[in-house]
PDB file of C-alpha atoms in Angstrom:
ATOM      1  CA  UNK A  24     -34.605  -3.282 -13.548  1.00  0.00           C
ATOM      2  CA  UNK A  25     -32.964  -2.172 -10.549  1.00  0.00           C
ATOM      3  CA  UNK A  26     -33.383   1.853  -9.705  1.00  0.00           C
ATOM      4  CA  UNK A  27     -30.430   4.150  -8.571  1.00  0.00           C
ATOM      5  CA  UNK A  28     -31.698   3.715  -5.106  1.00  0.00           C
ATOM      6  CA  UNK A  29     -31.601   0.353  -5.129  1.00  0.00           C
ATOM      7  CA  UNK A  30     -28.428  -0.220  -6.943  1.00  0.00           C
ATOM      8  CA  UNK A  31     -27.131   2.126  -4.080  1.00  0.00           C
ATOM      9  CA  UNK A  32     -28.772   0.091  -1.246  1.00  0.00           C
ATOM     10  CA  UNK A  33     -26.724  -2.412  -2.631  1.00  0.00           C
ATOM     11  CA  UNK A  34     -23.598  -1.338  -2.913  1.00  0.00           C
ATOM     12  CA  UNK A  35     -23.077   0.565   0.277  1.00  0.00           C
ATOM     13  CA  UNK A  36     -22.665  -2.758   2.032  1.00  0.00           C
ATOM     14  CA  UNK A  37     -20.568  -4.612  -0.767  1.00  0.00           C
ATOM     15  CA  UNK A  38     -18.291  -1.259   0.349  1.00  0.00           C
ATOM     16  CA  UNK A  39     -18.420  -1.057   3.761  1.00  0.00           C
ATOM     17  CA  UNK A  40     -17.537  -4.939   3.385  1.00  0.00           C
ATOM     18  CA  UNK A  41     -14.620  -4.410   1.040  1.00  0.00           C
ATOM     19  CA  UNK A  42     -13.102  -1.612   2.978  1.00  0.00           C
ATOM     20  CA  UNK A  43     -13.311  -3.691   6.382  1.00  0.00           C
ATOM     21  CA  UNK A  44     -12.116  -6.644   4.188  1.00  0.00           C
ATOM     22  CA  UNK A  45      -8.740  -4.523   3.581  1.00  0.00           C
ATOM     23  CA  UNK A  46      -8.370  -2.994   6.669  1.00  0.00           C
ATOM     24  CA  UNK A  47      -8.051  -6.437   8.241  1.00  0.00           C
ATOM     25  CA  UNK A  48      -6.050  -8.001   5.729  1.00  0.00           C
ATOM     26  CA  UNK A  49      -3.749  -5.089   6.157  1.00  0.00           C
ATOM     27  CA  UNK A  50      -3.290  -5.233   9.981  1.00  0.00           C
ATOM     28  CA  UNK A  51      -1.770  -8.814   9.519  1.00  0.00           C
ATOM     29  CA  UNK A  52       1.304  -7.298  10.428  1.00  0.00           C
ATOM     30  CA  UNK A  53       3.553  -6.831  13.541  1.00  0.00           C
ATOM     31  CA  UNK A  54       4.158  -3.829  14.804  1.00  0.00           C
ATOM     32  CA  UNK A  55       6.494  -2.072  17.202  1.00  0.00           C
ATOM     33  CA  UNK A  56       5.845  -0.781  20.666  1.00  0.00           C
ATOM     34  CA  UNK A  57       6.923   2.729  21.214  1.00  0.00           C
ATOM     35  CA  UNK A  58       8.033   5.868  19.051  1.00  0.00           C
ATOM     36  CA  UNK A  59      11.212   6.125  17.382  1.00  0.00           C
ATOM     37  CA  UNK A  60      14.134   7.505  18.485  1.00  0.00           C
ATOM     38  CA  UNK A  61      17.939   7.799  17.898  1.00  0.00           C
ATOM     39  CA  UNK A  62      20.357   4.811  18.842  1.00  0.00           C
ATOM     40  CA  UNK A  63      23.935   4.777  18.919  1.00  0.00           C
ATOM     41  CA  UNK A  64      25.741   2.442  16.955  1.00  0.00           C
ATOM     42  CA  UNK A  65      27.832   1.092  19.957  1.00  0.00           C
ATOM     43  CA  UNK A  66      31.077   0.189  17.589  1.00  0.00           C
ATOM     44  CA  UNK A  67      31.157   3.680  16.358  1.00  0.00           C
ATOM     45  CA  UNK A  68      29.419   5.817  19.316  1.00  0.00           C
ATOM     46  CA  UNK A  69      27.723   7.500  16.660  1.00  0.00           C
ATOM     47  CA  UNK A  70      24.104   8.256  16.242  1.00  0.00           C
ATOM     48  CA  UNK A  71      21.764   7.281  13.216  1.00  0.00           C
ATOM     49  CA  UNK A  72      18.363   9.077  12.583  1.00  0.00           C
ATOM     50  CA  UNK A  73      15.513   6.733  12.380  1.00  0.00           C
ATOM     51  CA  UNK A  74      14.642   7.981   8.943  1.00  0.00           C
ATOM     52  CA  UNK A  75      18.045   7.052   7.711  1.00  0.00           C
ATOM     53  CA  UNK A  76      19.296   3.866   9.189  1.00  0.00           C
ATOM     54  CA  UNK A  77      21.610   1.948   6.742  1.00  0.00           C
ATOM     55  CA  UNK A  78      20.069  -1.396   5.574  1.00  0.00           C
ATOM     56  CA  UNK A  79      22.847  -4.031   5.596  1.00  0.00           C
ATOM     57  CA  UNK A  80      25.682  -1.423   4.829  1.00  0.00           C
ATOM     58  CA  UNK A  81      24.262   0.127   1.736  1.00  0.00           C
ATOM     59  CA  UNK A  82      23.334   3.750   3.138  1.00  0.00           C
ATOM     60  CA  UNK A  83      19.948   3.470   2.355  1.00  0.00           C
ATOM     61  CA  UNK A  84      16.983   3.896   3.551  1.00  0.00           C
ATOM     62  CA  UNK A  85      15.305   0.544   4.993  1.00  0.00           C
ATOM     63  CA  UNK A  86      11.695  -0.401   4.533  1.00  0.00           C
ATOM     64  CA  UNK A  87      10.767  -0.589   8.073  1.00  0.00           C
ATOM     65  CA  UNK A  88      11.739   3.320   8.155  1.00  0.00           C
ATOM     66  CA  UNK A  89       9.604   4.137   5.231  1.00  0.00           C
ATOM     67  CA  UNK A  90       6.554   6.675   6.067  1.00  0.00           C
ATOM     68  CA  UNK A  91       3.550   5.206   4.024  1.00  0.00           C
ATOM     69  CA  UNK A  92       1.264   8.587   4.295  1.00  0.00           C
ATOM     70  CA  UNK A  93       4.916  10.939   3.799  1.00  0.00           C
ATOM     71  CA  UNK A  94       4.729   8.913   0.080  1.00  0.00           C
ATOM     72  CA  UNK A  95       1.271   9.233  -0.778  1.00  0.00           C
ATOM     73  CA  UNK A  96       1.463  12.924   0.376  1.00  0.00           C
ATOM     74  CA  UNK A  97       4.435  13.595  -1.789  1.00  0.00           C
ATOM     75  CA  UNK A  98       2.431  11.993  -5.111  1.00  0.00           C
ATOM     76  CA  UNK A  99      -0.675  13.404  -4.264  1.00  0.00           C
ATOM     77  CA  UNK A 100      -0.782  16.334  -6.737  1.00  0.00           C
ATOM     78  CA  UNK A 101      -0.572  14.376  -9.863  1.00  0.00           C
ATOM     79  CA  UNK A 102      -2.466  11.568  -8.279  1.00  0.00           C
ATOM     80  CA  UNK A 103      -5.655  13.504  -7.170  1.00  0.00           C
ATOM     81  CA  UNK A 104      -5.428  12.646  -3.520  1.00  0.00           C
ATOM     82  CA  UNK A 105      -6.930  14.073  -0.724  1.00  0.00           C
ATOM     83  CA  UNK A 106      -8.102  13.178   2.846  1.00  0.00           C
ATOM     84  CA  UNK A 107      -4.583  11.140   2.949  1.00  0.00           C
ATOM     85  CA  UNK A 108      -4.661   9.755   6.697  1.00  0.00           C
ATOM     86  CA  UNK A 109      -2.585   6.856   8.729  1.00  0.00           C
ATOM     87  CA  UNK A 110      -4.831   3.428   9.336  1.00  0.00           C
ATOM     88  CA  UNK A 111      -5.526   3.490  13.048  1.00  0.00           C
ATOM     89  CA  UNK A 112      -4.570  -0.546  13.329  1.00  0.00           C
ATOM     90  CA  UNK A 113      -1.056  -0.361  12.223  1.00  0.00           C
ATOM     91  CA  UNK A 114       1.140   2.498  11.111  1.00  0.00           C
ATOM     92  CA  UNK A 115       2.540   0.845   7.600  1.00  0.00           C
ATOM     93  CA  UNK A 116      -0.756   1.340   5.795  1.00  0.00           C
ATOM     94  CA  UNK A 117      -2.122   4.930   4.986  1.00  0.00           C
ATOM     95  CA  UNK A 118      -5.319   5.328   3.043  1.00  0.00           C
ATOM     96  CA  UNK A 119      -6.174   8.343   0.768  1.00  0.00           C
ATOM     97  CA  UNK A 120     -10.115   9.108  -1.545  1.00  0.00           C
ATOM     98  CA  UNK A 121      -9.560  10.962  -4.927  1.00  0.00           C
ATOM     99  CA  UNK A 122     -12.397  13.205  -6.544  1.00  0.00           C
ATOM    100  CA  UNK A 123     -13.439   9.974  -8.412  1.00  0.00           C
ATOM    101  CA  UNK A 124     -14.887   8.504  -5.594  1.00  0.00           C
ATOM    102  CA  UNK A 125     -11.946   6.431  -5.109  1.00  0.00           C
ATOM    103  CA  UNK A 126     -10.094   4.660  -2.367  1.00  0.00           C
ATOM    104  CA  UNK A 127      -6.419   4.311  -2.230  1.00  0.00           C
ATOM    105  CA  UNK A 128      -3.816   2.826   0.353  1.00  0.00           C
ATOM    106  CA  UNK A 129      -0.460   2.367   0.196  1.00  0.00           C
ATOM    107  CA  UNK A 130       0.818  -0.499   2.744  1.00  0.00           C
ATOM    108  CA  UNK A 131       4.301  -0.953   3.414  1.00  0.00           C
ATOM    109  CA  UNK A 132       5.674  -4.707   4.668  1.00  0.00           C
ATOM    110  CA  UNK A 133       8.678  -4.591   5.662  1.00  0.00           C
ATOM    111  CA  UNK A 134       8.828  -8.268   6.930  1.00  0.00           C
ATOM    112  CA  UNK A 135       6.740  -9.660   3.679  1.00  0.00           C
ATOM    113  CA  UNK A 136       7.855 -10.693   0.952  1.00  0.00           C
ATOM    114  CA  UNK A 137       6.354 -10.334  -2.655  1.00  0.00           C
ATOM    115  CA  UNK A 138       6.242 -14.241  -3.014  1.00  0.00           C
ATOM    116  CA  UNK A 139       4.351 -14.007   0.007  1.00  0.00           C
ATOM    117  CA  UNK A 140       1.230 -11.959  -1.397  1.00  0.00           C
ATOM    118  CA  UNK A 141      -1.761 -13.858  -0.227  1.00  0.00           C
ATOM    119  CA  UNK A 142      -4.765 -14.126  -3.347  1.00  0.00           C
ATOM    120  CA  UNK A 143      -8.086 -15.037  -2.396  1.00  0.00           C
ATOM    121  CA  UNK A 144      -9.838 -18.010  -4.613  1.00  0.00           C
ATOM    122  CA  UNK A 145     -11.503 -15.400  -7.047  1.00  0.00           C
ATOM    123  CA  UNK A 146      -8.432 -13.087  -7.380  1.00  0.00           C
ATOM    124  CA  UNK A 147      -6.660 -12.882 -11.006  1.00  0.00           C
ATOM    125  CA  UNK A 148      -3.210 -12.514 -10.625  1.00  0.00           C
ATOM    126  CA  UNK A 149      -0.302 -11.508 -13.116  1.00  0.00           C
ATOM    127  CA  UNK A 150       3.235 -10.715 -12.819  1.00  0.00           C
ATOM    128  CA  UNK A 151       4.262  -7.405 -13.703  1.00  0.00           C
ATOM    129  CA  UNK A 152       6.947  -4.986 -13.312  1.00  0.00           C
ATOM    130  CA  UNK A 153       6.983  -1.632 -11.678  1.00  0.00           C
ATOM    131  CA  UNK A 154      10.082   0.559 -12.889  1.00  0.00           C
ATOM    132  CA  UNK A 155      12.532  -1.952 -12.666  1.00  0.00           C
ATOM    133  CA  UNK A 156      10.589  -3.977  -9.703  1.00  0.00           C
ATOM    134  CA  UNK A 157       9.452  -7.558  -9.825  1.00  0.00           C
ATOM    135  CA  UNK A 158       5.772  -6.582  -9.073  1.00  0.00           C
ATOM    136  CA  UNK A 159       2.340  -8.934  -8.974  1.00  0.00           C
ATOM    137  CA  UNK A 160      -0.726  -7.596 -10.145  1.00  0.00           C
ATOM    138  CA  UNK A 161      -4.060  -8.250  -8.437  1.00  0.00           C
ATOM    139  CA  UNK A 162      -7.913  -8.087  -9.778  1.00  0.00           C
ATOM    140  CA  UNK A 163     -10.305  -8.565  -7.315  1.00  0.00           C
ATOM    141  CA  UNK A 164      -7.782  -8.822  -4.261  1.00  0.00           C
ATOM    142  CA  UNK A 165     -11.081  -8.393  -2.045  1.00  0.00           C
ATOM    143  CA  UNK A 166     -14.247  -7.429  -3.921  1.00  0.00           C
ATOM    144  CA  UNK A 167     -15.586  -7.223  -7.312  1.00  0.00           C
ATOM    145  CA  UNK A 168     -14.004  -3.311  -7.688  1.00  0.00           C
ATOM    146  CA  UNK A 169     -10.575  -3.764  -6.527  1.00  0.00           C
ATOM    147  CA  UNK A 170      -7.148  -4.074  -7.633  1.00  0.00           C
ATOM    148  CA  UNK A 171      -3.653  -4.590  -5.645  1.00  0.00           C
ATOM    149  CA  UNK A 172      -0.260  -3.986  -7.072  1.00  0.00           C
ATOM    150  CA  UNK A 173       2.329  -5.596  -5.198  1.00  0.00           C
ATOM    151  CA  UNK A 174       5.842  -4.187  -5.189  1.00  0.00           C
ATOM    152  CA  UNK A 175       9.127  -6.319  -4.431  1.00  0.00           C
ATOM    153  CA  UNK A 176      11.206  -3.683  -2.229  1.00  0.00           C
ATOM    154  CA  UNK A 177      13.651  -6.411  -0.960  1.00  0.00           C
ATOM    155  CA  UNK A 178      13.648 -10.399  -1.081  1.00  0.00           C
ATOM    156  CA  UNK A 179      12.014 -10.150   2.088  1.00  0.00           C
ATOM    157  CA  UNK A 180       9.812  -6.794   2.000  1.00  0.00           C
ATOM    158  CA  UNK A 181       7.206  -5.396  -0.371  1.00  0.00           C
ATOM    159  CA  UNK A 182       4.625  -2.211  -0.806  1.00  0.00           C
ATOM    160  CA  UNK A 183       0.984  -2.889  -1.388  1.00  0.00           C
ATOM    161  CA  UNK A 184      -0.295  -0.293  -3.807  1.00  0.00           C
ATOM    162  CA  UNK A 185      -4.418  -1.183  -3.022  1.00  0.00           C
ATOM    163  CA  UNK A 186      -7.430   1.024  -5.242  1.00  0.00           C
ATOM    164  CA  UNK A 187     -11.119   0.552  -5.081  1.00  0.00           C
ATOM    165  CA  UNK A 188     -13.281   2.189  -7.393  1.00  0.00           C
ATOM    166  CA  UNK A 189     -17.474   2.414  -7.155  1.00  0.00           C
ATOM    167  CA  UNK A 190     -17.217   2.592 -11.493  1.00  0.00           C
ATOM    168  CA  UNK A 191     -14.970  -0.205 -12.512  1.00  0.00           C
ATOM    169  CA  UNK A 192     -12.527  -2.684 -12.174  1.00  0.00           C
ATOM    170  CA  UNK A 193     -10.559  -1.278 -15.017  1.00  0.00           C
ATOM    171  CA  UNK A 194     -10.658   2.223 -13.324  1.00  0.00           C
ATOM    172  CA  UNK A 195      -9.671   0.857 -10.272  1.00  0.00           C
ATOM    173  CA  UNK A 196      -6.484  -1.115 -11.744  1.00  0.00           C
ATOM    174  CA  UNK A 197      -5.468   1.861 -13.826  1.00  0.00           C
ATOM    175  CA  UNK A 198      -5.673   3.979 -10.313  1.00  0.00           C
ATOM    176  CA  UNK A 199      -3.174   1.300  -8.986  1.00  0.00           C
ATOM    177  CA  UNK A 200      -1.056   0.750 -11.460  1.00  0.00           C
ATOM    178  CA  UNK A 201      -0.099   4.640 -11.932  1.00  0.00           C
ATOM    179  CA  UNK A 202      -0.247   5.075  -8.140  1.00  0.00           C
ATOM    180  CA  UNK A 203       2.263   2.300  -8.067  1.00  0.00           C
ATOM    181  CA  UNK A 204       4.866   3.801 -10.818  1.00  0.00           C
ATOM    182  CA  UNK A 205       4.212   7.014  -8.617  1.00  0.00           C
ATOM    183  CA  UNK A 206       5.280   5.532  -5.160  1.00  0.00           C
ATOM    184  CA  UNK A 207       8.093   3.404  -6.658  1.00  0.00           C
ATOM    185  CA  UNK A 208      10.747   6.151  -6.853  1.00  0.00           C
ATOM    186  CA  UNK A 209       9.880   6.529  -3.411  1.00  0.00           C
ATOM    187  CA  UNK A 210      10.875   2.884  -1.976  1.00  0.00           C
ATOM    188  CA  UNK A 211      13.980   2.009  -0.950  1.00  0.00           C
ATOM    189  CA  UNK A 212      15.994   0.179  -2.857  1.00  0.00           C
ATOM    190  CA  UNK A 213      16.606  -3.790  -1.407  1.00  0.00           C
TER     191      UNK A 213
END
C-alpha cells in the first residue's frame, strides 16, 4: 500500500507532464505577429474595431476576435475560477485554477474545425452538444484525469474547454462540461 507522500511523488511528475503536454498541444496553431489595430474598409472608408469585425457579412464577432481570457473572466464567479492568465506561447489560450485544485483552460482555434480534433489512442471520444452547437467530449484527452469539450463555432473553427482534476476523471469532465455551458453563449455564431 502506498502512503500519501509516495502517491504525491508519483502524481507530481504526471501532473507536470500532463500540463506540459497540454501546453504543447495548444501551441500547434498559427499566431499572427503584431498587435491589433483598426483597419480601414477600402470600399466605404470606414474603420472597424478589431473586436467587432464582421464575419462574412453577419455583423458579428469573428472567431479570431474572441479573447479567451475575457471569456473565462466573464464566467469566473459562477465557475470558481482563479489565477486567470494568458498562455505564454499563444494568445488563443487562457488558463485558470479552481479551489478544488482543478486546472482549466479555454483555447480558441479560428482555423481548426470540430472534425479536426485529434485524439490519442487512449482517449474516449463521444459526440455531444453544448447549447445548440455540435461538440465532442474527449475523456483522457492528454492524461488519465482530464477531459476536453470541443465546441463547434463554425464549420472551420472551434473552442476547446480543457479540465484536469487531481481527484478523478468524472470531476474533470463535470468541470469541463459546466465550463463549456458557461462559455458557449460568449462564442461567435458561425
